[in-house]
Short mmCIF file of C-alpha atoms in Angstrom, two decimals:
data_model
loop_
_atom_site.label_atom_id
_atom_site.label_comp_id
_atom_site.label_asym_id
_atom_site.label_seq_id
_atom_site.Cartn_x
_atom_site.Cartn_y
_atom_site.Cartn_z
CA MET A 1 -0.16 0.05 0.00
CA SER A 2 1.17 3.44 -1.29
CA SER A 3 2.16 5.99 1.72
CA ILE A 4 0.30 9.23 1.96
CA ASP A 5 3.61 10.81 0.92
CA ASP A 6 3.36 8.88 -2.17
CA ILE A 7 0.24 9.14 -2.79
CA ARG A 8 0.44 13.19 -2.47
CA ALA A 9 3.53 13.05 -4.72
CA GLU A 10 1.43 11.16 -7.50
CA ARG A 11 -1.25 13.76 -7.50
CA VAL A 12 1.21 16.63 -7.33
CA ARG A 13 2.57 15.02 -10.71
CA LYS A 14 -0.58 14.74 -12.01
CA LEU A 15 -1.52 18.51 -11.29
CA GLU A 16 1.84 19.74 -12.87
CA GLU A 17 0.97 17.72 -16.12
CA ILE A 18 -2.74 19.27 -16.36
CA LYS A 19 -1.13 22.79 -16.15
CA LYS A 20 1.60 21.84 -18.76
CA ALA A 21 -1.43 20.76 -20.88
CA GLY A 22 -2.97 24.41 -20.70
CA ILE A 23 -5.81 23.28 -18.56
CA GLU A 24 -6.84 25.20 -15.63
CA PRO A 25 -7.53 22.72 -12.44
CA PHE A 26 -8.70 25.62 -10.30
CA PRO A 27 -11.17 27.75 -12.55
CA VAL A 28 -13.06 30.75 -11.21
CA SER A 29 -16.55 30.32 -12.01
CA PRO A 30 -18.21 26.86 -12.25
CA GLU A 31 -21.57 26.29 -14.05
CA LYS A 32 -24.34 24.36 -12.61
CA SER A 33 -27.85 24.12 -13.32
CA PHE A 34 -29.20 21.49 -10.82
CA LEU A 35 -28.39 20.05 -7.50
CA ILE A 36 -28.37 16.53 -7.30
CA SER A 37 -31.09 16.17 -4.72
CA ASP A 38 -33.28 18.12 -7.59
CA ILE A 39 -32.00 15.46 -10.44
CA LEU A 40 -32.96 12.39 -8.22
CA ALA A 41 -36.46 13.84 -7.36
CA ASN A 42 -37.41 14.84 -10.73
CA PHE A 43 -35.09 12.45 -12.71
CA ASN A 44 -37.84 11.38 -15.51
CA LYS A 45 -39.07 14.93 -16.20
CA ILE A 46 -35.52 16.32 -16.91
CA LYS A 47 -35.10 15.85 -20.91
CA LYS A 48 -32.27 18.38 -21.65
CA PRO A 49 -28.50 18.39 -21.23
CA ILE A 50 -27.40 19.72 -17.49
CA PHE A 51 -24.47 20.68 -15.55
CA ILE A 52 -23.56 19.54 -12.13
CA CYS A 53 -20.58 20.30 -9.96
CA GLY A 54 -19.28 18.12 -6.96
CA ARG A 55 -16.70 15.87 -5.77
CA ILE A 56 -15.85 12.54 -7.19
CA MET A 57 -16.30 9.76 -4.33
CA ALA A 58 -15.64 6.51 -6.49
CA ILE A 59 -14.32 5.64 -9.72
CA ARG A 60 -14.80 2.47 -11.56
CA SER A 61 -12.92 1.93 -15.11
CA HIS A 62 -13.85 -0.49 -17.36
CA GLY A 63 -11.57 0.24 -20.36
CA GLY A 64 -13.06 2.36 -23.09
CA SER A 65 -15.74 3.68 -20.33
CA VAL A 66 -15.60 4.90 -16.82
CA PHE A 67 -18.50 4.91 -13.93
CA PHE A 68 -17.89 7.42 -10.92
CA ASP A 69 -19.77 8.97 -8.14
CA VAL A 70 -20.31 12.54 -7.69
CA ASN A 71 -21.55 13.99 -4.39
CA ASP A 72 -22.30 18.09 -4.63
CA GLY A 73 -23.58 17.85 -0.72
CA SER A 74 -27.19 17.23 -1.54
CA GLY A 75 -26.74 13.66 -2.96
CA ILE A 76 -24.92 11.33 -4.94
CA LEU A 77 -25.24 10.52 -8.83
CA GLN A 78 -23.50 8.28 -10.84
CA ALA A 79 -21.58 9.63 -13.88
CA TYR A 80 -20.55 7.54 -16.87
CA LEU A 81 -17.72 8.72 -19.38
CA LYS A 82 -17.33 6.93 -22.62
CA LYS A 83 -14.61 7.26 -24.71
CA ASP A 84 -16.75 7.46 -27.91
CA ASP A 85 -19.10 10.38 -26.52
CA VAL A 86 -16.06 12.58 -25.81
CA SER A 87 -12.95 13.92 -27.34
CA LYS A 88 -9.81 11.86 -27.22
CA GLU A 89 -8.13 14.73 -24.90
CA GLN A 90 -11.25 14.73 -22.76
CA PHE A 91 -11.27 10.88 -22.13
CA PHE A 92 -7.46 10.76 -21.44
CA LEU A 93 -7.69 13.80 -19.21
CA PHE A 94 -9.46 11.62 -16.56
CA GLU A 95 -6.72 9.43 -16.06
CA LYS A 96 -5.64 12.63 -14.22
CA ALA A 97 -8.43 12.36 -11.91
CA ASP A 98 -8.87 11.13 -8.43
CA ILE A 99 -11.05 10.46 -5.63
CA GLY A 100 -11.80 13.75 -3.99
CA ASP A 101 -11.36 15.85 -6.88
CA PHE A 102 -13.88 18.39 -7.75
CA VAL A 103 -15.46 18.19 -11.49
CA GLU A 104 -18.08 20.16 -13.22
CA LEU A 105 -19.85 17.65 -15.78
CA LYS A 106 -22.45 18.49 -18.87
CA GLY A 107 -24.27 15.68 -20.11
CA LYS A 108 -27.88 13.80 -20.31
CA LEU A 109 -29.62 11.81 -17.70
CA PHE A 110 -30.33 8.10 -18.60
CA LYS A 111 -30.66 4.52 -16.64
CA THR A 112 -28.25 1.76 -17.01
CA LYS A 113 -29.48 -1.58 -17.56
CA LYS A 114 -29.55 -2.15 -13.67
CA LYS A 115 -32.12 1.03 -13.86
CA GLU A 116 -29.46 3.19 -12.10
CA LYS A 117 -30.01 6.81 -12.57
CA THR A 118 -26.77 8.03 -14.34
CA LEU A 119 -25.53 11.29 -16.11
CA LYS A 120 -23.88 10.46 -19.56
CA ILE A 121 -21.29 13.03 -19.97
CA GLY A 122 -20.76 14.83 -22.92
CA LYS A 123 -18.27 17.36 -21.43
CA TRP A 124 -16.33 17.91 -18.29
CA ARG A 125 -13.85 19.94 -16.65
CA PHE A 126 -11.72 19.98 -13.34
CA LEU A 127 -12.85 22.52 -10.72
CA ALA A 128 -10.31 21.60 -8.00
CA LYS A 129 -7.64 18.88 -8.01
CA SER A 130 -7.26 17.22 -4.39
CA LEU A 131 -3.64 16.57 -3.17
CA LEU A 132 -4.48 14.25 -0.45
CA PRO A 133 -6.68 11.16 -0.21
CA LEU A 134 -9.91 10.72 1.42
CA PRO A 135 -9.93 8.58 4.39
CA GLU A 136 -11.61 5.14 3.76
CA LYS A 137 -15.09 5.10 4.63
CA TRP A 138 -14.99 2.51 7.47
CA HIS A 139 -11.15 2.40 9.00
CA GLY A 140 -9.99 5.83 7.83
CA LEU A 141 -11.09 8.03 10.83
CA GLN A 142 -10.78 5.47 13.82
CA ASP A 143 -9.28 8.30 16.32
CA ILE A 144 -11.97 10.22 18.00
CA GLU A 145 -9.90 13.53 18.20
CA GLU A 146 -8.99 13.10 14.65
CA ARG A 147 -12.31 13.19 13.53
CA PHE A 148 -12.97 16.31 15.80
CA ARG A 149 -9.58 18.03 14.35
CA LYS A 150 -10.38 17.02 10.93
CA ARG A 151 -14.29 17.59 11.19
CA TYR A 152 -14.69 18.40 7.57
CA LEU A 153 -13.57 14.65 6.56
CA ASP A 154 -15.86 13.40 9.24
CA LEU A 155 -18.84 15.10 7.74
CA LEU A 156 -17.74 13.97 4.19
CA MET A 157 -17.42 10.46 5.16
CA ASN A 158 -20.01 9.92 7.69
CA GLN A 159 -23.71 11.00 6.80
CA GLU A 160 -25.02 10.39 10.36
CA VAL A 161 -22.52 12.91 11.40
CA LYS A 162 -23.61 15.38 8.66
CA GLU A 163 -27.50 14.65 9.59
CA ARG A 164 -26.67 15.37 13.17
CA PHE A 165 -25.15 18.90 12.43
CA LEU A 166 -28.21 19.50 10.08
CA MET A 167 -30.60 18.74 13.03
CA ARG A 168 -28.59 21.46 15.00
CA SER A 169 -29.07 23.80 12.66
CA ARG A 170 -32.90 23.17 12.24
CA ILE A 171 -33.24 23.06 16.03
CA ILE A 172 -31.85 26.59 16.51
CA SER A 173 -33.84 27.77 13.63
CA GLU A 174 -37.30 26.41 15.02
CA LEU A 175 -36.43 27.85 18.28
CA ARG A 176 -35.63 31.37 16.90
CA ASP A 177 -39.18 31.07 14.74
CA ILE A 178 -41.09 30.07 18.09
CA LEU A 179 -39.58 33.01 19.76
CA ILE A 180 -40.13 35.72 17.28
CA LYS A 181 -43.69 34.38 16.68
CA ASN A 182 -44.22 35.22 20.31
CA GLY A 183 -43.26 38.68 20.38
CA PHE A 184 -39.44 38.19 21.26
CA ILE A 185 -36.84 40.41 19.49
CA GLU A 186 -33.19 39.11 18.48
CA VAL A 187 -30.72 41.12 19.90
CA GLU A 188 -26.69 41.23 19.92
CA THR A 189 -24.76 42.10 23.05
CA PRO A 190 -21.03 42.51 23.51
CA ILE A 191 -18.71 39.28 23.58
CA LEU A 192 -15.90 41.26 24.76
CA GLN A 193 -16.98 42.80 28.26
CA PRO A 194 -15.12 44.86 30.56
CA LEU A 195 -16.36 42.68 33.61
CA ALA A 196 -17.35 38.98 33.15
CA GLY A 197 -20.80 38.81 35.04
CA GLY A 198 -24.22 37.10 34.60
CA ALA A 199 -22.70 33.64 35.59
CA LEU A 200 -20.48 31.91 37.98
CA ALA A 201 -17.50 30.90 35.75
CA GLU A 202 -13.93 31.76 35.50
CA PRO A 203 -13.42 33.98 32.51
CA PHE A 204 -10.86 33.94 29.50
CA THR A 205 -9.00 37.35 29.37
CA THR A 206 -7.56 39.54 26.54
CA HIS A 207 -6.33 42.96 26.40
CA HIS A 208 -7.21 45.71 23.86
CA ASN A 209 -4.00 47.44 22.77
CA SER A 210 -5.77 50.48 21.36
CA LEU A 211 -7.62 51.35 24.67
CA ASP A 212 -4.96 49.48 26.77
CA ILE A 213 -7.43 47.64 28.68
CA ASP A 214 -8.26 44.23 29.73
CA LEU A 215 -11.35 42.60 28.46
CA ASN A 216 -13.08 39.38 29.30
CA LEU A 217 -14.89 37.23 26.90
CA ARG A 218 -18.36 36.97 27.96
CA ILE A 219 -19.41 34.07 30.32
CA ALA A 220 -22.86 35.13 29.60
CA PRO A 221 -24.71 38.18 28.00
CA GLU A 222 -27.49 38.25 30.93
CA LEU A 223 -26.37 42.02 32.44
CA TYR A 224 -26.63 43.59 29.00
CA LEU A 225 -29.93 42.01 28.07
CA LYS A 226 -31.14 42.97 31.17
CA LYS A 227 -30.33 46.66 30.48
CA LEU A 228 -32.43 46.26 27.24
CA LEU A 229 -35.42 45.81 29.25
CA ILE A 230 -34.44 48.87 31.53
CA GLY A 231 -34.05 50.54 28.21
CA GLY A 232 -37.92 49.58 27.27
CA PHE A 233 -37.69 46.30 25.26
CA ASN A 234 -39.92 44.06 26.88
CA LYS A 235 -39.21 40.92 25.07
CA VAL A 236 -35.59 40.37 24.14
CA PHE A 237 -33.48 37.06 23.12
CA GLU A 238 -29.69 36.33 22.02
CA ILE A 239 -28.34 33.13 20.73
CA GLY A 240 -24.65 33.13 20.84
CA ARG A 241 -21.37 31.50 21.90
CA ASN A 242 -20.11 31.89 25.61
CA PHE A 243 -16.61 31.44 26.65
CA ARG A 244 -15.71 29.72 30.20
CA ASN A 245 -12.59 28.62 31.37
CA GLU A 246 -13.55 25.40 33.04
CA GLY A 247 -12.82 21.86 32.49
CA ILE A 248 -13.77 19.75 29.37
CA ASP A 249 -16.28 16.86 29.94
CA VAL A 250 -19.26 15.22 27.93
CA THR A 251 -21.21 18.04 29.02
CA HIS A 252 -18.97 20.93 29.20
CA ASN A 253 -16.65 22.59 26.35
CA PRO A 254 -15.08 25.88 27.24
CA GLU A 255 -16.77 27.54 24.28
CA PHE A 256 -20.78 26.97 23.78
CA THR A 257 -23.81 28.16 22.36
CA MET A 258 -26.62 29.67 24.87
CA LEU A 259 -30.05 31.10 23.89
CA GLU A 260 -30.90 33.52 26.74
CA LEU A 261 -34.38 35.42 27.08
CA TYR A 262 -35.73 37.76 29.10
CA GLU A 263 -39.34 39.08 29.41
CA ALA A 264 -40.52 42.07 31.20
CA TYR A 265 -43.79 41.77 33.36
CA GLN A 266 -43.21 38.09 34.08
CA ASP A 267 -42.35 35.99 36.61
CA ALA A 268 -40.45 32.41 37.29
CA LYS A 269 -43.77 30.48 37.13
CA GLY A 270 -45.22 31.97 33.99
CA LEU A 271 -41.78 31.43 32.16
CA ARG A 272 -41.84 27.90 32.87
CA GLN A 273 -45.24 27.64 31.69
CA GLN A 274 -44.13 29.18 28.48
CA THR A 275 -40.73 27.27 28.44
CA GLU A 276 -42.95 23.92 28.51
CA LYS A 277 -45.02 25.05 25.91
CA PHE A 278 -42.22 26.14 23.56
CA LEU A 279 -40.35 22.89 23.75
CA LYS A 280 -43.57 20.97 23.48
CA GLU A 281 -43.98 22.74 20.24
CA LEU A 282 -40.32 22.28 19.07
CA ILE A 283 -40.53 18.42 19.86
CA LYS A 284 -43.73 18.36 17.99
CA LYS A 285 -42.20 20.54 14.60
CA ILE A 286 -39.42 17.96 14.60
CA PHE A 287 -40.40 14.66 15.48
CA LYS A 288 -44.19 14.77 14.63
CA LYS A 289 -44.62 13.08 17.77
CA PRO A 290 -44.25 14.05 21.91
CA GLU A 291 -41.68 11.16 22.63
CA ILE A 292 -37.86 11.11 22.00
CA VAL A 293 -35.40 8.38 23.05
CA PHE A 294 -32.23 9.26 24.82
CA GLU A 295 -29.74 6.34 25.47
CA GLU A 296 -31.94 3.66 26.78
CA ASN A 297 -34.87 6.13 28.02
CA LYS A 298 -37.88 7.39 26.58
CA ILE A 299 -38.44 10.89 27.16
CA ASN A 300 -42.33 12.03 27.17
CA PHE A 301 -42.99 15.44 26.24
CA ASN A 302 -46.60 14.54 26.21
CA LYS A 303 -47.47 14.67 29.81
CA LYS A 304 -47.13 18.10 32.18
CA PHE A 305 -43.36 18.68 33.26
CA SER A 306 -43.08 17.31 36.99
CA GLU A 307 -41.86 20.08 39.68
CA ILE A 308 -39.82 19.30 42.69
CA SER A 309 -38.20 21.64 45.16
CA TYR A 310 -34.06 21.89 45.33
CA TYR A 311 -34.27 20.83 49.12
CA GLU A 312 -36.61 18.07 48.38
CA VAL A 313 -34.30 16.90 45.74
CA LEU A 314 -31.25 16.77 48.22
CA LYS A 315 -33.59 14.62 50.27
CA ARG A 316 -34.78 12.14 47.91
CA TYR A 317 -31.43 11.46 45.91
CA ALA A 318 -28.76 12.51 48.58
CA LEU A 319 -30.64 11.67 52.03
CA ILE A 320 -29.73 15.22 53.35
CA ILE A 321 -32.96 15.31 55.37
CA ASP A 322 -33.42 19.17 55.83
CA ALA A 323 -30.46 20.89 53.86
CA GLY A 324 -31.75 24.46 54.69
CA LYS A 325 -31.27 23.88 58.45
CA GLU A 326 -27.65 22.22 58.06
CA ASP A 327 -24.83 24.42 58.36
CA ARG A 328 -21.80 24.73 56.39
CA ASN A 329 -20.08 21.71 58.16
CA GLY A 330 -22.76 19.47 57.85
CA ILE A 331 -22.83 19.91 54.15
CA SER A 332 -19.22 19.73 53.82
CA LEU A 333 -19.23 16.24 55.60
CA LYS A 334 -21.86 14.90 53.59
CA ALA A 335 -20.06 16.21 50.43
CA LYS A 336 -16.91 14.14 51.46
CA GLN A 337 -18.84 11.28 51.90
CA PHE A 338 -19.79 11.46 48.38
CA GLY A 339 -16.40 11.85 47.48
CA ILE A 340 -16.81 15.43 46.49
CA LYS A 341 -13.74 17.88 47.00
CA VAL A 342 -14.47 20.84 49.19
CA GLU A 343 -12.70 24.21 49.12
CA ASP A 344 -11.88 26.57 51.97
CA PHE A 345 -13.45 29.67 50.00
CA GLU A 346 -16.71 27.39 48.89
CA THR A 347 -19.93 28.76 50.53
CA LYS A 348 -22.64 26.04 52.15
CA GLU A 349 -24.77 26.67 48.58
CA LYS A 350 -21.83 25.89 46.40
CA ILE A 351 -21.03 22.97 48.47
CA MET A 352 -24.58 21.87 48.28
CA ASP A 353 -24.79 22.53 44.36
CA ASN A 354 -21.81 20.25 43.84
CA ILE A 355 -23.66 17.42 45.71
CA TYR A 356 -26.85 18.07 43.73
CA LYS A 357 -24.84 17.88 40.39
CA LYS A 358 -23.09 14.80 41.39
CA MET A 359 -25.73 12.47 43.41
CA CYS A 360 -28.95 13.95 42.32
CA ARG A 361 -29.27 15.21 38.78
CA PRO A 362 -28.02 12.38 36.96
CA LYS A 363 -30.98 10.54 38.22
CA ILE A 364 -33.68 12.88 36.91
CA ILE A 365 -34.68 11.52 33.60
CA GLN A 366 -38.12 12.64 32.71
CA PRO A 367 -38.55 16.62 32.06
CA THR A 368 -38.41 18.04 35.66
CA PHE A 369 -38.45 21.71 37.04
CA ILE A 370 -36.34 21.89 39.92
CA ILE A 371 -37.59 24.90 41.93
CA ASP A 372 -37.23 27.29 45.11
CA TYR A 373 -33.42 27.71 45.40
CA PRO A 374 -31.61 28.99 48.69
CA VAL A 375 -30.66 32.77 47.99
CA GLY A 376 -26.85 32.04 47.86
CA THR A 377 -27.34 29.81 44.59
CA SER A 378 -27.74 32.93 42.28
CA PRO A 379 -26.84 36.56 42.98
CA LEU A 380 -28.96 37.49 40.51
CA ALA A 381 -32.32 36.05 41.25
CA LYS A 382 -35.34 37.55 43.19
CA ARG A 383 -36.40 36.53 46.50
CA MET A 384 -39.32 34.62 47.32
CA GLU A 385 -42.27 36.77 48.92
CA ASN A 386 -43.53 34.21 51.52
CA ASN A 387 -39.38 33.25 52.37
CA LYS A 388 -36.69 35.64 51.98
CA GLU A 389 -34.31 32.98 52.30
CA MET A 390 -35.14 31.43 48.94
CA ILE A 391 -35.14 32.67 45.23
CA ASP A 392 -37.68 32.44 42.61
CA ARG A 393 -35.55 30.17 40.32
CA PHE A 394 -35.94 27.01 38.39
CA GLN A 395 -34.06 24.48 36.40
CA LEU A 396 -35.29 22.20 33.65
CA VAL A 397 -33.52 18.79 33.97
CA ILE A 398 -33.95 15.96 31.11
CA ALA A 399 -31.76 12.95 30.78
CA GLY A 400 -29.80 13.92 33.70
CA MET A 401 -28.64 17.02 32.33
CA GLU A 402 -29.74 20.86 33.01
CA ILE A 403 -31.10 22.15 29.95
CA ILE A 404 -32.45 25.42 31.32
CA ASN A 405 -31.69 27.66 34.05
CA GLY A 406 -33.82 30.74 34.64
CA PHE A 407 -35.44 32.60 37.62
CA SER A 408 -37.60 35.97 38.42
CA GLU A 409 -35.01 38.48 38.12
CA LEU A 410 -34.01 40.72 40.76
CA ASN A 411 -34.79 44.20 40.06
CA ASP A 412 -34.11 45.71 43.39
CA PRO A 413 -30.82 47.75 43.12
CA VAL A 414 -30.12 47.88 47.13
CA ASP A 415 -30.56 44.14 47.24
CA GLN A 416 -28.36 43.61 44.33
CA LYS A 417 -25.65 45.70 45.72
CA GLU A 418 -25.72 43.67 48.94
CA ARG A 419 -25.24 40.40 46.87
CA PHE A 420 -22.49 41.62 44.80
CA ALA A 421 -20.96 42.64 48.28
CA VAL A 422 -21.03 38.84 49.11
CA GLN A 423 -19.59 38.10 45.81
CA ASP A 424 -16.79 40.55 46.20
CA LYS A 425 -16.11 38.86 49.47
CA ALA A 426 -15.92 35.12 48.08
CA LYS A 427 -13.69 36.54 45.30
CA GLU A 428 -11.28 37.76 47.69
CA ALA A 429 -11.21 34.80 49.51
CA GLY A 430 -10.01 32.99 46.10
CA ASP A 431 -13.40 31.85 44.11
CA LYS A 432 -12.41 32.41 40.84
CA GLU A 433 -15.73 31.71 39.18
CA VAL A 434 -17.08 34.79 41.09
CA SER A 435 -17.58 38.14 39.10
CA PRO A 436 -16.86 41.69 41.09
CA SER A 437 -19.50 43.97 41.49
CA ASP A 438 -20.86 45.57 38.09
CA LYS A 439 -21.45 49.29 38.90
CA ASP A 440 -22.50 50.08 35.30
CA TYR A 441 -25.29 47.50 36.00
CA LEU A 442 -26.30 48.73 39.21
CA GLU A 443 -26.63 52.14 38.05
CA ALA A 444 -29.04 51.29 35.35
CA MET A 445 -31.05 49.18 37.64
CA GLU A 446 -31.30 52.48 39.60
CA TYR A 447 -33.02 54.09 37.05
CA GLY A 448 -35.73 51.50 37.33
CA MET A 449 -35.96 47.92 36.12
CA PRO A 450 -39.16 46.29 35.25
CA PRO A 451 -40.34 42.82 37.24
CA ALA A 452 -39.18 40.16 34.70
CA ALA A 453 -38.29 36.55 34.42
CA GLY A 454 -35.36 35.20 32.19
CA LEU A 455 -33.59 31.90 31.37
CA GLY A 456 -30.99 30.29 29.46
CA ILE A 457 -31.02 27.31 27.40
CA GLY A 458 -27.77 25.17 26.89
CA ILE A 459 -28.19 25.03 23.16
CA ASP A 460 -25.46 22.09 22.97
CA ARG A 461 -27.35 19.96 25.59
CA LEU A 462 -30.09 20.61 23.82
CA VAL A 463 -29.20 19.15 20.43
CA MET A 464 -27.35 16.18 22.67
CA LEU A 465 -30.65 15.64 24.00
CA LEU A 466 -32.71 15.66 20.49
CA THR A 467 -29.80 13.79 18.90
CA ASN A 468 -29.34 11.34 21.18
CA THR A 469 -25.88 12.18 21.48
CA LYS A 470 -23.85 11.13 24.61
CA ASN A 471 -20.84 13.54 24.10
CA ILE A 472 -21.13 17.30 23.71
CA ARG A 473 -18.07 17.36 21.49
CA GLU A 474 -20.24 15.52 19.04
CA VAL A 475 -22.52 18.38 18.44
CA ILE A 476 -20.04 21.11 18.10
CA LEU A 477 -18.44 21.35 14.52
CA PHE A 478 -15.21 22.31 15.88
CA PRO A 479 -14.75 21.57 19.47
CA THR A 480 -11.75 22.78 21.89
CA LEU A 481 -8.87 20.35 21.66
CA ARG A 482 -5.41 20.17 22.77
CA PRO A 483 -3.12 21.15 19.92
CA LYS A 484 -1.60 18.14 18.22
CA LYS A 485 2.06 17.64 19.09
#
């Protein structure tokens, strides 16, 4: 078997011969009259000569004729080049063609004796000469990281992978349509931010030379979106990239896509109801039925989503009978029993959340809203009217994954300032995930912020759920990887 270097050298030789013959192997303007998918769908109706463009995926030579398969991204069509039907130069030029080359073909459609839909070529030319061979369909891309590094080959050789990313595109498109139909407007907020706020996460930092200031890649667009509520936009959403300098695992990638939406004159309960309605509409549009399969579980979207309090979840799955009354030492002891590392700077609420993530969340399979959280779990959520130690927050968990996080938005600037002060102390104690006080946001709040509710949807995890995919890197086209040595 020839080495990659030998194959490349042979193709370079062919390329040079093509150029010496006065033929342009990389022409500027291709001519195309039909997509292959349209040809296959309307095969019997197309009588005139047509042009197609695409990549050669297979070649079968038979002396004075050649059959080869062409893929234009929409489908695959067999092409037939016969020595008697084209000029001598055109026929022998095909000896310089290889699998992977892009070509433009002109010809008439016909069916072979085996009833195979085929294009009989009258004229053809190169559009791009490939120098490296495509991997073999079943054996070429065995290394998982190599698939991610060379996603272009993964997409080309694996139809299932391509279909998954087409589904991702459709999910985002359908979500956008649903929100716009319900009166939300799409906006764009800064990705480079002086302060990384709106979530608990360590940011990536950079420096702007002209302004001579340090900036952060956003960890969330939340505070900017809520400034738009203050500015009079009542329903806003943004779909965009967030960046968090955290670990990589099956549900986390440092660069990920989030949909965040905010609605004035709304609360967490109303937003939960609206969210359930939107998700059920999305599932119905895509699957035409209210049930999906994730791993070995059937997920039912037909029933009303369950609701359970955060403390009840800890009681049921972590056997913490009354988490609200436990002190930090008691919660720390529980965490250590579960093999969870506890840092000195971590608050009781942070430790509880780590217990919840390890011991509770993976056991929640059917769509379930976790509600009623302690104040310390979110500095931007509104306190409940009947219990000021709790916040009006929810998370939607499906198949053991957090899909949505939302809450009634804190709009009291005095309370917000006090909670930012608590965060400042945690940051001074060494918590890298806590953001410093955002004085600009506090000033905006003091002009008056309407009551509102908001949420964030992890698009990547939602796509994982709806495509029955176990690893987040399988639903991100180019996931973050360590550079190859």
